[in-house]
XYZ file of C-alpha atoms in Angstrom:
775
model
C 27.544 82.069 -85.694
C 28.341 82.323 -81.995
C 30.297 79.430 -80.571
C 31.441 80.860 -77.255
C 28.181 82.031 -75.726
C 25.804 79.339 -74.480
C 22.898 80.436 -72.312
C 21.252 77.532 -70.483
C 17.640 77.673 -69.313
C 15.845 75.926 -66.504
C 13.704 73.014 -67.683
C 12.748 71.111 -64.535
C 13.399 71.295 -60.833
C 12.964 68.922 -57.938
C 13.932 69.021 -54.293
C 17.408 67.559 -54.881
C 18.000 68.162 -58.587
C 17.742 70.643 -61.436
C 17.534 70.055 -65.188
C 18.544 72.706 -67.717
C 18.633 72.779 -71.498
C 20.566 74.361 -74.316
C 19.495 74.294 -77.925
C 21.122 76.056 -80.843
C 22.340 75.479 -84.346
C 25.921 75.276 -83.090
C 25.387 72.915 -80.178
C 22.332 70.898 -81.062
C 20.163 69.908 -78.093
C 21.998 69.446 -74.767
C 20.401 68.657 -71.433
C 22.324 69.548 -68.260
C 21.509 68.099 -64.858
C 22.603 68.777 -61.281
C 22.020 66.186 -58.544
C 22.781 66.932 -54.911
C 23.903 63.989 -52.777
C 25.360 63.630 -49.339
C 28.980 64.720 -49.764
C 28.838 65.030 -53.554
C 27.258 66.811 -56.516
C 26.755 65.192 -59.900
C 26.967 67.248 -63.084
C 25.781 65.775 -66.396
C 25.695 67.026 -69.983
C 23.838 64.732 -72.370
C 23.434 65.390 -76.079
C 20.040 64.437 -77.450
C 21.496 62.578 -80.421
C 24.113 60.626 -78.396
C 22.940 57.659 -76.254
C 24.198 57.796 -72.666
C 26.105 54.593 -71.992
C 25.463 52.970 -68.591
C 27.910 53.012 -65.688
C 29.507 49.992 -64.075
C 31.611 52.012 -61.651
C 29.025 53.938 -59.661
C 27.031 51.485 -57.581
C 26.562 52.688 -53.999
C 24.301 49.747 -53.203
C 26.825 47.305 -54.672
C 24.344 46.024 -57.254
C 25.288 46.000 -60.908
C 23.934 43.702 -63.597
C 25.852 42.799 -66.722
C 23.878 45.481 -68.571
C 25.110 48.130 -66.149
C 23.294 50.911 -64.337
C 21.664 54.075 -65.652
C 24.392 56.689 -65.387
C 21.883 59.223 -64.009
C 20.315 56.878 -61.458
C 20.039 58.092 -57.872
C 19.505 54.606 -56.395
C 21.651 54.019 -53.328
C 22.502 57.701 -52.897
C 21.296 59.788 -49.994
C 19.979 62.939 -51.643
C 20.329 66.418 -50.160
C 17.871 69.290 -50.519
C 19.891 72.498 -51.003
C 18.839 75.969 -49.934
C 18.370 77.872 -53.194
C 18.860 81.595 -53.784
C 19.108 83.607 -57.001
C 17.503 83.398 -60.429
C 16.333 79.824 -60.219
C 13.509 80.412 -62.702
C 15.522 82.372 -65.242
C 14.136 81.889 -68.742
C 14.556 83.303 -72.245
C 15.254 86.905 -73.169
C 19.043 87.113 -73.139
C 20.551 90.289 -74.516
C 23.705 89.611 -76.466
C 26.224 91.687 -78.420
C 27.286 89.490 -81.357
C 30.602 91.382 -81.523
C 31.446 90.155 -78.005
C 30.634 86.461 -77.582
C 31.226 86.696 -73.833
C 28.667 89.441 -73.372
C 25.233 88.494 -72.056
C 23.016 88.405 -69.022
C 24.881 86.182 -66.561
C 22.271 84.919 -64.132
C 23.327 82.988 -61.054
C 21.756 80.489 -58.706
C 23.316 79.501 -55.395
C 22.700 76.034 -53.983
C 23.748 75.854 -50.348
C 24.447 72.358 -48.974
C 26.076 71.098 -45.752
C 29.317 70.660 -47.733
C 29.492 74.053 -49.408
C 27.662 76.346 -51.781
C 27.534 75.692 -55.517
C 27.104 78.770 -57.661
C 25.789 78.167 -61.160
C 26.121 80.797 -63.885
C 23.647 80.053 -66.670
C 26.035 81.486 -69.242
C 28.227 78.539 -70.312
C 27.056 76.603 -67.246
C 30.013 77.826 -65.217
C 30.203 76.252 -61.760
C 31.981 77.554 -58.669
C 31.967 76.003 -55.191
C 32.602 77.890 -51.945
C 33.267 76.333 -48.554
C 31.235 77.157 -45.437
C 33.466 80.196 -44.766
C 33.003 81.596 -48.259
C 36.443 80.555 -49.551
C 36.580 79.559 -53.214
C 37.259 75.821 -53.343
C 36.499 74.968 -56.983
C 35.851 76.990 -60.121
C 35.373 76.166 -63.771
C 37.639 78.035 -66.149
C 36.119 81.415 -67.120
C 35.306 80.322 -70.660
C 35.633 77.220 -72.755
C 35.477 74.997 -69.710
C 33.110 72.717 -71.598
C 33.031 71.855 -75.280
C 29.375 72.527 -76.053
C 29.825 73.635 -79.673
C 33.076 71.747 -80.286
C 35.100 74.933 -80.021
C 37.909 72.708 -78.679
C 37.556 69.883 -81.210
C 35.700 66.603 -80.900
C 34.680 64.989 -77.636
C 33.969 66.468 -74.211
C 36.160 68.672 -72.041
C 36.259 70.065 -68.546
C 38.758 72.749 -67.524
C 39.063 73.926 -63.918
C 41.191 76.694 -62.422
C 44.278 75.610 -60.497
C 46.671 76.951 -57.907
C 50.406 76.564 -58.599
C 51.096 74.616 -55.401
C 47.957 72.507 -55.177
C 48.384 68.755 -54.739
C 46.825 66.081 -56.941
C 46.343 62.426 -55.934
C 44.748 59.414 -57.571
C 44.151 58.323 -61.193
C 44.542 54.597 -60.519
C 47.987 53.126 -61.194
C 49.676 56.178 -62.698
C 53.465 56.276 -62.581
C 55.580 58.892 -60.820
C 55.235 60.597 -57.474
C 52.156 60.389 -55.275
C 51.515 64.102 -55.869
C 50.720 64.409 -59.586
C 50.695 68.207 -59.742
C 52.528 69.558 -62.786
C 52.055 66.342 -64.773
C 49.873 65.190 -67.672
C 48.459 61.736 -68.315
C 46.812 59.683 -71.011
C 43.499 58.243 -69.872
C 43.684 54.777 -71.330
C 45.062 51.319 -70.638
C 47.919 49.439 -72.304
C 49.770 46.144 -71.928
C 52.857 47.968 -70.650
C 55.179 45.044 -69.897
C 58.487 46.111 -68.335
C 57.203 49.644 -67.714
C 59.238 52.369 -66.059
C 57.344 52.982 -62.810
C 58.615 56.542 -62.761
C 57.375 57.687 -66.150
C 55.568 55.164 -68.408
C 52.033 56.219 -69.316
C 49.462 54.807 -69.692
C 49.609 51.612 -67.651
C 46.883 49.045 -66.896
C 44.105 50.887 -65.084
C 41.732 53.446 -66.570
C 40.358 55.436 -63.666
C 39.705 59.175 -64.182
C 39.314 59.995 -60.492
C 41.565 62.427 -58.654
C 41.693 64.491 -55.483
C 42.778 68.128 -55.470
C 44.135 69.647 -52.267
C 44.432 73.453 -52.433
C 44.593 76.448 -50.088
C 40.836 76.322 -49.377
C 40.542 72.582 -48.751
C 40.042 69.466 -50.845
C 37.668 68.095 -53.444
C 37.543 64.999 -55.608
C 36.515 64.677 -59.253
C 35.336 61.477 -60.898
C 34.512 61.416 -64.611
C 32.058 58.595 -65.215
C 33.335 57.520 -68.615
C 35.226 54.603 -70.173
C 36.436 56.485 -73.229
C 40.063 57.366 -73.836
C 41.249 60.849 -73.054
C 43.894 62.942 -71.393
C 44.250 64.949 -68.206
C 46.641 67.761 -67.435
C 47.506 69.212 -64.029
C 49.620 72.209 -64.963
C 51.997 70.716 -67.500
C 49.927 72.170 -70.332
C 49.966 75.984 -70.594
C 47.907 78.358 -72.744
C 48.333 82.103 -72.375
C 44.749 82.797 -73.473
C 43.286 81.180 -70.380
C 43.804 81.530 -66.661
C 45.928 78.808 -65.020
C 44.009 75.574 -65.393
C 43.910 71.818 -65.108
C 41.669 69.835 -67.349
C 40.257 66.685 -68.830
C 39.396 65.757 -72.396
C 37.545 62.607 -73.440
C 36.515 61.105 -76.752
C 32.981 60.560 -75.467
C 30.592 63.375 -76.420
C 28.485 63.158 -73.246
C 30.022 64.191 -69.931
C 28.998 63.035 -66.453
C 31.159 63.872 -63.465
C 31.002 64.078 -59.676
C 32.440 66.704 -57.344
C 33.159 64.990 -54.019
C 33.677 67.022 -50.845
C 35.527 66.550 -47.571
C 39.055 66.044 -46.324
C 41.340 63.826 -48.399
C 40.542 60.663 -46.371
C 36.825 61.501 -46.475
C 36.959 61.870 -50.251
C 38.737 58.533 -50.646
C 36.064 56.954 -48.470
C 33.155 58.631 -50.298
C 34.433 57.624 -53.712
C 34.792 54.050 -52.472
C 31.208 54.145 -51.164
C 30.030 55.444 -54.543
C 31.621 52.393 -56.166
C 30.206 49.869 -53.683
C 31.841 47.594 -51.103
C 35.030 45.645 -51.675
C 34.580 41.887 -51.961
C 35.809 39.917 -48.929
C 38.622 37.609 -50.092
C 39.255 34.062 -48.887
C 42.012 33.703 -46.309
C 44.275 31.601 -48.553
C 44.602 34.493 -51.032
C 46.554 36.480 -48.412
C 49.180 33.771 -48.035
C 52.218 33.472 -50.269
C 51.133 32.747 -53.851
C 53.725 31.417 -56.267
C 53.935 32.088 -59.969
C 56.329 32.122 -62.897
C 56.159 31.894 -66.663
C 59.064 29.426 -66.553
C 57.201 26.433 -65.113
C 54.190 26.437 -67.437
C 56.249 27.205 -70.542
C 58.503 24.222 -69.850
C 57.923 20.954 -71.789
C 57.618 19.166 -68.424
C 55.282 21.750 -66.881
C 53.437 19.169 -64.765
C 56.664 18.037 -63.117
C 57.855 21.621 -62.637
C 54.592 22.589 -60.944
C 54.627 19.591 -58.642
C 58.232 20.468 -57.923
C 57.051 23.816 -56.613
C 54.997 22.047 -53.935
C 57.922 19.766 -53.100
C 60.318 22.684 -52.735
C 57.852 24.545 -50.512
C 57.662 21.488 -48.254
C 61.434 21.013 -48.365
C 62.196 24.567 -47.245
C 59.164 25.104 -45.001
C 57.186 27.627 -47.064
C 53.371 27.572 -46.822
C 51.754 28.758 -50.058
C 48.046 29.440 -50.357
C 47.840 29.720 -54.124
C 49.637 29.481 -57.447
C 49.073 31.757 -60.451
C 49.111 29.383 -63.429
C 50.670 31.279 -66.343
C 49.413 30.796 -69.882
C 51.965 28.194 -71.002
C 49.422 25.501 -70.140
C 47.348 26.622 -73.174
C 50.020 26.263 -75.849
C 49.834 24.622 -79.246
C 53.303 24.873 -80.707
C 54.622 28.312 -79.730
C 51.223 30.031 -79.478
C 48.760 30.392 -76.599
C 45.114 29.427 -76.980
C 42.840 30.274 -74.068
C 40.794 27.297 -72.741
C 43.019 24.782 -74.538
C 44.931 22.345 -72.332
C 48.346 21.319 -73.668
C 48.295 17.669 -72.636
C 51.966 17.249 -73.582
C 52.822 19.676 -70.786
C 50.042 18.777 -68.330
C 48.734 15.275 -69.169
C 45.889 15.384 -66.629
C 44.716 18.828 -65.532
C 42.381 17.236 -62.976
C 45.143 15.160 -61.385
C 47.299 18.257 -61.089
C 44.569 20.362 -59.450
C 43.764 17.545 -57.026
C 47.452 17.333 -56.094
C 47.608 21.054 -55.359
C 44.305 21.142 -53.447
C 45.423 18.182 -51.325
C 48.441 20.266 -50.369
C 46.259 23.253 -49.479
C 47.091 25.299 -52.576
C 44.543 26.879 -54.933
C 45.217 27.440 -58.626
C 44.496 30.712 -60.434
C 44.709 29.866 -64.159
C 45.506 32.658 -66.585
C 42.841 33.502 -69.182
C 42.977 36.043 -72.013
C 40.033 37.604 -73.926
C 41.541 37.413 -77.431
C 41.389 34.368 -79.695
C 44.072 33.962 -82.352
C 42.782 33.335 -85.875
C 44.242 29.818 -85.644
C 42.424 29.064 -82.359
C 40.328 25.859 -82.539
C 37.268 27.837 -81.353
C 37.775 30.874 -83.589
C 35.429 29.906 -86.425
C 32.627 28.974 -84.025
C 32.861 32.303 -82.221
C 33.032 34.278 -85.464
C 30.061 32.422 -86.930
C 27.976 33.365 -83.882
C 28.996 37.014 -84.139
C 30.584 37.106 -80.687
C 33.702 39.067 -81.597
C 34.004 42.827 -81.920
C 33.007 43.827 -85.451
C 33.790 46.366 -88.086
C 31.026 48.732 -89.108
C 30.153 46.459 -92.034
C 29.507 43.537 -89.649
C 32.681 41.577 -90.373
C 34.916 40.335 -87.563
C 37.466 42.897 -86.380
C 41.072 41.690 -86.283
C 43.945 43.006 -84.146
C 47.552 42.114 -83.383
C 47.801 40.057 -80.203
C 50.385 37.927 -78.464
C 51.510 35.354 -81.046
C 49.849 36.776 -84.157
C 46.531 38.264 -85.230
C 43.294 37.545 -83.447
C 39.941 38.941 -82.367
C 38.586 40.191 -79.055
C 35.474 38.676 -77.527
C 32.657 41.213 -77.226
C 31.496 40.933 -73.624
C 28.631 43.366 -74.311
C 27.113 40.639 -76.494
C 24.970 38.367 -74.275
C 25.902 35.307 -76.330
C 29.627 36.017 -75.997
C 29.269 36.697 -72.270
C 27.511 33.354 -71.726
C 29.982 31.541 -73.990
C 32.901 32.786 -71.890
C 31.188 31.873 -68.659
C 30.519 28.343 -69.966
C 34.134 27.932 -71.113
C 35.477 29.036 -67.732
C 33.243 26.576 -65.921
C 33.746 23.603 -68.247
C 37.455 23.958 -68.980
C 38.696 25.279 -65.653
C 36.340 25.384 -62.669
C 34.953 21.875 -63.174
C 38.543 20.576 -63.354
C 39.435 22.062 -59.965
C 40.797 25.440 -61.129
C 38.357 27.402 -59.023
C 39.800 30.932 -59.109
C 40.425 32.953 -62.247
C 43.296 35.238 -63.263
C 41.925 37.602 -65.948
C 44.941 38.874 -67.860
C 45.985 40.773 -71.006
C 42.554 42.408 -70.967
C 43.393 46.024 -71.808
C 41.705 45.680 -75.247
C 44.094 47.447 -77.619
C 41.236 48.776 -79.750
C 41.682 52.290 -81.147
C 39.984 51.865 -84.522
C 36.779 53.950 -84.431
C 35.206 51.744 -87.094
C 35.074 48.821 -84.632
C 31.789 48.341 -82.790
C 30.494 46.379 -79.823
C 26.980 45.058 -79.361
C 26.433 47.241 -76.286
C 23.719 44.851 -75.035
C 21.516 45.975 -77.898
C 22.726 49.554 -78.333
C 25.775 49.459 -80.639
C 28.724 51.476 -79.355
C 32.206 52.197 -80.618
C 34.486 49.680 -78.915
C 37.216 52.303 -78.547
C 34.881 54.324 -76.301
C 34.478 51.531 -73.724
C 37.832 49.704 -73.865
C 38.382 49.076 -70.135
C 34.772 48.024 -69.646
C 35.424 44.794 -71.561
C 37.934 43.763 -68.894
C 35.382 44.414 -66.155
C 32.689 42.383 -67.917
C 35.217 39.623 -68.599
C 35.967 39.447 -64.876
C 32.246 39.514 -64.028
C 31.589 36.607 -66.395
C 34.523 34.626 -64.991
C 33.331 35.240 -61.456
C 29.807 34.067 -62.277
C 31.274 30.751 -63.477
C 33.181 30.153 -60.257
C 31.934 27.990 -57.411
C 29.613 29.698 -54.963
C 29.800 27.066 -52.216
C 33.180 28.559 -51.282
C 34.248 32.192 -51.354
C 35.426 32.797 -54.932
C 38.511 34.805 -55.804
C 39.179 36.626 -59.058
C 42.034 38.824 -60.244
C 42.112 41.293 -63.145
C 45.075 43.211 -64.519
C 43.089 45.944 -66.277
C 40.618 47.786 -64.114
C 38.101 50.589 -63.780
C 36.565 52.186 -60.717
C 34.404 49.566 -59.046
C 36.858 46.717 -59.688
C 37.068 46.403 -55.884
C 33.578 44.885 -55.857
C 34.548 41.814 -57.870
C 38.313 41.282 -58.029
C 41.794 41.935 -56.732
C 44.509 43.381 -58.947
C 48.227 44.126 -59.074
C 50.570 46.761 -60.492
C 51.228 44.772 -63.660
C 54.353 43.474 -65.389
C 56.859 45.609 -63.513
C 60.549 45.996 -64.189
C 63.296 44.618 -61.945
C 65.361 47.458 -60.464
C 65.719 49.410 -57.243
C 64.285 52.547 -58.852
C 61.239 50.667 -60.127
C 60.874 49.111 -56.669
C 60.597 52.572 -55.080
C 58.165 53.864 -57.694
C 56.093 50.687 -57.472
C 55.543 51.735 -53.866
C 54.407 55.190 -55.005
C 52.047 53.464 -57.461
C 50.689 51.436 -54.545
C 49.973 54.580 -52.545
C 48.352 56.140 -55.625
C 46.112 53.096 -56.089
C 45.050 53.192 -52.437
C 44.009 56.831 -52.947
C 41.984 55.787 -56.009
C 39.598 53.304 -54.403
C 41.654 50.201 -55.320
C 42.407 48.374 -52.093
C 43.179 44.674 -52.640
C 46.377 44.647 -54.662
C 50.106 44.031 -54.611
C 53.073 43.735 -56.920
C 55.109 41.065 -58.636
C 57.628 40.927 -55.807
C 61.185 41.029 -57.131
C 60.018 42.388 -60.493
C 58.479 40.562 -63.465
C 60.466 41.724 -66.500
C 64.205 41.979 -67.007
C 66.982 40.055 -65.359
C 66.423 38.198 -62.123
C 66.605 40.338 -58.988
C 69.911 40.547 -57.186
C 70.246 39.233 -53.659
C 69.670 42.544 -51.907
C 66.780 43.611 -54.138
C 65.020 40.284 -53.618
C 65.261 40.562 -49.832
C 64.236 44.227 -49.742
C 61.225 43.614 -51.998
C 60.062 40.697 -49.843
C 60.503 42.867 -46.738
C 58.208 45.390 -48.397
C 55.784 42.950 -49.998
C 54.863 41.195 -46.778
C 53.027 44.413 -45.860
C 50.802 44.377 -48.982
C 47.532 42.466 -49.450
C 48.806 40.419 -52.432
C 52.012 38.561 -51.544
C 53.167 37.043 -54.836
C 56.541 36.408 -56.442
C 56.064 36.297 -60.220
C 58.632 36.599 -62.996
C 59.631 36.158 -66.597
C 63.370 36.552 -66.129
C 66.074 36.676 -68.772
C 66.902 33.692 -70.976
C 68.512 30.925 -68.975
C 67.883 32.622 -65.630
C 66.105 30.889 -62.777
C 62.587 32.085 -61.936
C 62.094 34.327 -58.912
C 61.370 31.875 -56.125
C 61.980 31.995 -52.359
C 64.835 29.492 -52.764
C 66.558 31.102 -55.773
C 69.604 31.991 -53.607
C 70.243 28.926 -51.496
C 72.332 30.693 -48.850
C 69.565 33.303 -48.382
C 66.821 30.761 -47.687
C 67.017 31.183 -43.877
C 66.513 34.959 -44.228
C 63.714 34.558 -46.768
C 62.067 31.948 -44.547
C 62.159 34.370 -41.611
C 60.357 36.987 -43.727
C 57.759 34.508 -44.945
C 57.167 33.389 -41.364
C 56.482 36.993 -40.361
C 53.942 37.261 -43.179
C 52.257 34.073 -41.923
C 52.076 35.487 -38.415
C 50.495 38.719 -39.684
C 47.811 37.092 -41.849
C 45.115 37.183 -39.106
C 45.766 40.906 -38.705
C 45.624 41.490 -42.471
C 42.493 39.352 -42.827
C 40.795 41.399 -40.124
C 41.883 44.626 -41.816
C 40.361 43.375 -45.070
C 37.107 42.799 -43.202
C 37.336 46.297 -41.740
C 37.836 47.747 -45.214
C 34.789 45.899 -46.558
C 32.656 47.529 -43.872
C 34.222 50.983 -43.548
C 35.250 51.561 -47.218
C 38.683 52.729 -46.063
C 41.934 51.531 -47.665
C 44.045 48.670 -46.303
C 47.481 50.120 -46.987
C 47.769 53.879 -47.392
C 50.113 56.883 -47.116
C 50.711 58.282 -43.658
C 49.256 61.690 -44.532
C 45.748 60.197 -44.692
C 45.882 60.029 -40.888
C 48.413 62.786 -40.305
C 47.748 65.639 -42.788
C 51.119 67.364 -42.322
C 53.166 64.277 -43.136
C 55.399 64.067 -46.226
C 53.307 63.014 -49.254
C 56.240 61.101 -50.743
C 57.336 59.296 -47.564
C 58.707 55.760 -47.803
C 56.838 54.541 -44.720
C 53.141 53.725 -44.924
C 50.269 52.331 -42.913
C 49.652 48.595 -43.112
C 46.138 48.564 -41.736
C 45.172 50.998 -39.009
C 47.734 49.914 -36.425
C 51.055 49.080 -38.130
C 53.548 51.496 -39.672
C 55.736 49.724 -42.242
C 59.163 51.281 -42.862
C 60.736 49.696 -45.955
C 64.183 50.353 -47.412
C 64.332 51.347 -51.092
C 67.964 52.461 -51.335
C 70.558 49.958 -52.480
C 73.317 49.466 -49.919
C 71.413 51.035 -47.005
C 71.837 49.372 -43.603
C 69.522 51.468 -41.453
C 66.246 53.326 -41.701
C 65.292 56.722 -40.292
C 61.626 57.339 -39.571
C 59.760 60.438 -38.462
C 57.137 58.706 -36.387
C 53.663 60.206 -36.828
C 52.587 62.243 -33.843
C 50.243 60.411 -31.500
C 49.282 60.755 -27.850
C 50.491 57.222 -27.164
C 53.710 56.480 -29.088
C 54.839 53.542 -31.217
C 56.185 50.115 -30.284
C 59.071 48.411 -32.067
C 60.686 45.275 -30.632
C 58.811 45.815 -27.348
C 60.209 49.334 -26.901
C 58.152 52.518 -27.032
C 59.300 55.300 -29.394
C 58.285 58.842 -30.370
C 59.813 61.462 -32.643
C 62.543 60.688 -35.179
C 64.081 57.247 -34.883
C 67.028 55.614 -36.672
C 67.205 51.839 -36.441
C 69.410 49.199 -38.077
C 67.732 47.400 -40.957
C 70.082 44.983 -42.750
C 68.859 43.307 -45.926
C 69.499 39.942 -44.303
C 66.998 40.452 -41.513
C 63.488 41.579 -40.660
C 62.072 44.930 -41.782
C 61.508 47.792 -39.381
C 57.866 48.186 -38.414
C 56.011 49.844 -35.581
C 52.738 49.130 -33.799
C 50.714 52.028 -32.504
C 50.313 51.955 -28.727
C 46.741 51.142 -27.805
C 46.446 48.452 -30.491
C 45.652 44.753 -30.349
C 47.326 42.693 -33.070
C 46.128 39.142 -33.790
C 49.006 36.833 -34.734
C 48.942 33.291 -36.106
C 50.696 30.888 -33.754
C 50.766 27.138 -34.415
C 47.074 26.271 -34.918
C 45.720 29.163 -32.895
C 45.591 32.914 -32.392
C 47.593 35.144 -30.127
C 46.138 38.564 -29.362
C 49.044 40.821 -28.429
C 48.020 43.898 -26.445
C 50.260 46.922 -26.976
C 49.540 48.710 -23.740
C 48.634 52.304 -23.092
C 49.949 54.119 -20.042
C 46.321 54.704 -19.165
C 43.107 54.242 -21.117
C 40.857 51.701 -22.781
C 41.094 49.627 -25.962
C 38.262 47.945 -27.867
C 38.957 45.386 -30.587
C 36.876 43.021 -32.723
C 38.166 40.102 -34.790
C 36.329 38.155 -37.509
C 37.005 34.513 -36.605
C 35.407 32.521 -39.424
C 36.799 29.611 -41.430
C 38.241 31.941 -44.063
C 36.585 30.265 -47.030
C 32.801 29.988 -46.656
C 30.493 32.728 -47.945
C 30.161 35.253 -45.155
C 26.949 35.179 -43.124
C 26.530 38.861 -42.302
C 23.543 38.265 -40.030
C 25.533 36.188 -37.550
C 29.158 37.258 -37.641
C 31.600 35.086 -35.665
C 33.293 37.947 -33.840
C 35.776 37.860 -31.002
C 35.276 41.008 -28.930
C 38.012 42.246 -26.613
C 37.960 45.165 -24.182
C 41.097 46.248 -22.343
C 41.550 48.732 -19.523
C 45.046 50.010 -18.769
C 45.656 51.614 -15.393
C 48.266 51.687 -12.644
C 46.979 48.409 -11.213
C 47.467 46.366 -14.361
C 46.074 45.475 -17.782
C 42.507 44.213 -17.438
C 41.197 42.057 -20.300
C 37.584 41.149 -20.946
C 36.511 39.012 -23.913
C 33.453 37.129 -25.110
C 35.703 34.063 -25.585
C 38.125 32.431 -23.186
C 40.329 29.745 -24.711
C 38.642 28.916 -28.029
C 37.241 31.174 -30.758
C 34.155 30.586 -32.941
C 36.321 28.919 -35.609
C 37.702 26.425 -33.104
C 41.152 27.994 -32.969
C 42.826 28.261 -29.581
C 42.986 31.767 -28.136
C 45.718 33.348 -26.025
C 46.370 36.889 -24.810
C 49.877 38.371 -24.463
C 51.165 41.783 -23.507
C 53.757 44.301 -24.600
C 54.138 46.860 -21.841
C 57.301 48.808 -20.893
C 55.812 49.324 -17.415
C 55.730 45.536 -16.938
C 52.226 45.518 -15.492
C 50.350 42.316 -14.909
C 47.857 40.977 -17.486
C 44.593 40.196 -15.707
C 41.633 38.404 -17.285
C 38.136 39.365 -16.157
């Protein structure tokens, strides 16, 4: 028996792909495939006896049905024809010394592409990639990189050589620093309420995508799987192998992508692989309230209406309210789709009240049904739950007792959920859905899902259920307005259908700082529309300083939501929780309101360019500190939050530009220290040469941050913020500015009124005090 020597042979070749095969008593029949795309190479190992489950993540054309997409499809990709040299037609006839399993004829084929040269060794299918200068960028471990004959146990593996000082970014919402080098992670998703943002693992997202930055350049790796696993980036050592990083998954098949380019190019290319981000409605960017306290209260209806009254009393302008699950209670348990009429006597009256005040509801829904749920027997009788191997309904612990998870890979269950969402929520005025507690805590390998006709172990596709749940919810929502969905659990591709957040975070200054690092990590992982529970969700209520600092930070994130489940007897986290701080909180909320047009436009930019909305400074300035506190809020604003308790000022190393940075109408360069009290506005800078649209009264103010000399071009999407977007006739405001010694010359396709009917005004920030001149 020889388990360490696997000689692949060429089976089929096309212009942009190769197919190889391996067949032996030890390995069974394995087919290997290489596909060459613009900026990426796909590598696949498929065992003949193991069905290849479809992908829901990779969708470059943005199209994905409920049944998924063939994992080896090339639709939507731009293929590349490599220049091939070497033993491309190598066949049988390998000479092998059975006493040395690593001995054999090692034939090589080089595939030269515009992004580098891939060298394939047929022995053990070892891959190396060299850049255009011949530097080694990527290399599989010398042996036992892959687990062809299960030399490394069950499942699939991939081990790659590593440099001691390389940098690792990505992996979704992983805790800790932005640079993950030297760490190990579980690939899985848990309901990690009250997590430590510095160390808890796993959290809510399951996204095996990372970027490696080494001495030769950068590359990204995405493993197209939904099975649990683990990844190590130098924490694991084994003296019998060269220094390595690696991945191990329960799934027997292995499909992965090597993505090339600089770090920002890799982020962009992975996002393009997953398809475009959905364009959210404008209201979702406004302050959205939430708390467990109101809906759990016996007088929930009055508490919720009181939220609107308090917002009006103190001058806050919410756009939405996340309706926690207390509205579904029977006794002390929560039953999705059940309305507790003792708490909310008329769900329709309540939704009408909120909509009349300009506030949208996002009701919480959960995919598990307790055994005592009124609908449980009906669902079980139809076979819509996950099942044991013998066909009986699988049962798991869930919030409030034991229950069963809906099987969203069963067409009947999928349609049942969609009908329930429409009938029990959407038709009653609850038009946007908050998909929660959807991590599917299913580890039992004897539990199966329908798999749309191809049964699959549920444990191998856990996070996919959350994605399908969100898809089904979204399909039930109204299409005459722009729908909005949120999901806590997520996979790559979640951007296409929903927003998300960092989960049930803990309330502390340390968690606040590491929530920011999580945010930067998510932005490097292709998750763009997200935020945090500002002030913290779990634990005691935030102190005065922490509340103010977190709001100062949160107003620079896409999701601006205060949500909490504070200690017993403590008030929920609301803008008015400290009465004497209301003026300071109001000032911060007003700044958020003013910046919403800018953020909305940046969301539109992200939809079209596939670039992140908030992101670490080093994406634009490669030499910048990877762990910096400051970050980009869109392409033009540098946000400089304070994470240290008791601090009264902030020091910022401004990124190098040719133009400088504006703060409070002054132009700065270099290292700057500015006062930043908790009871005040945050420090933030605008890059010179930018145009920032602000909300003023019922109109828009376009503030021009002047250059000493040069031109500025700017486009703004001026729609109604709620209708489905008509991409063939975009309502754009186009502005061109010329800065010279004579003045600031402005030319626009609109004068005083934009396409949406809003009034338009132009203002100027210019230390040279030049005149603003309209053309």
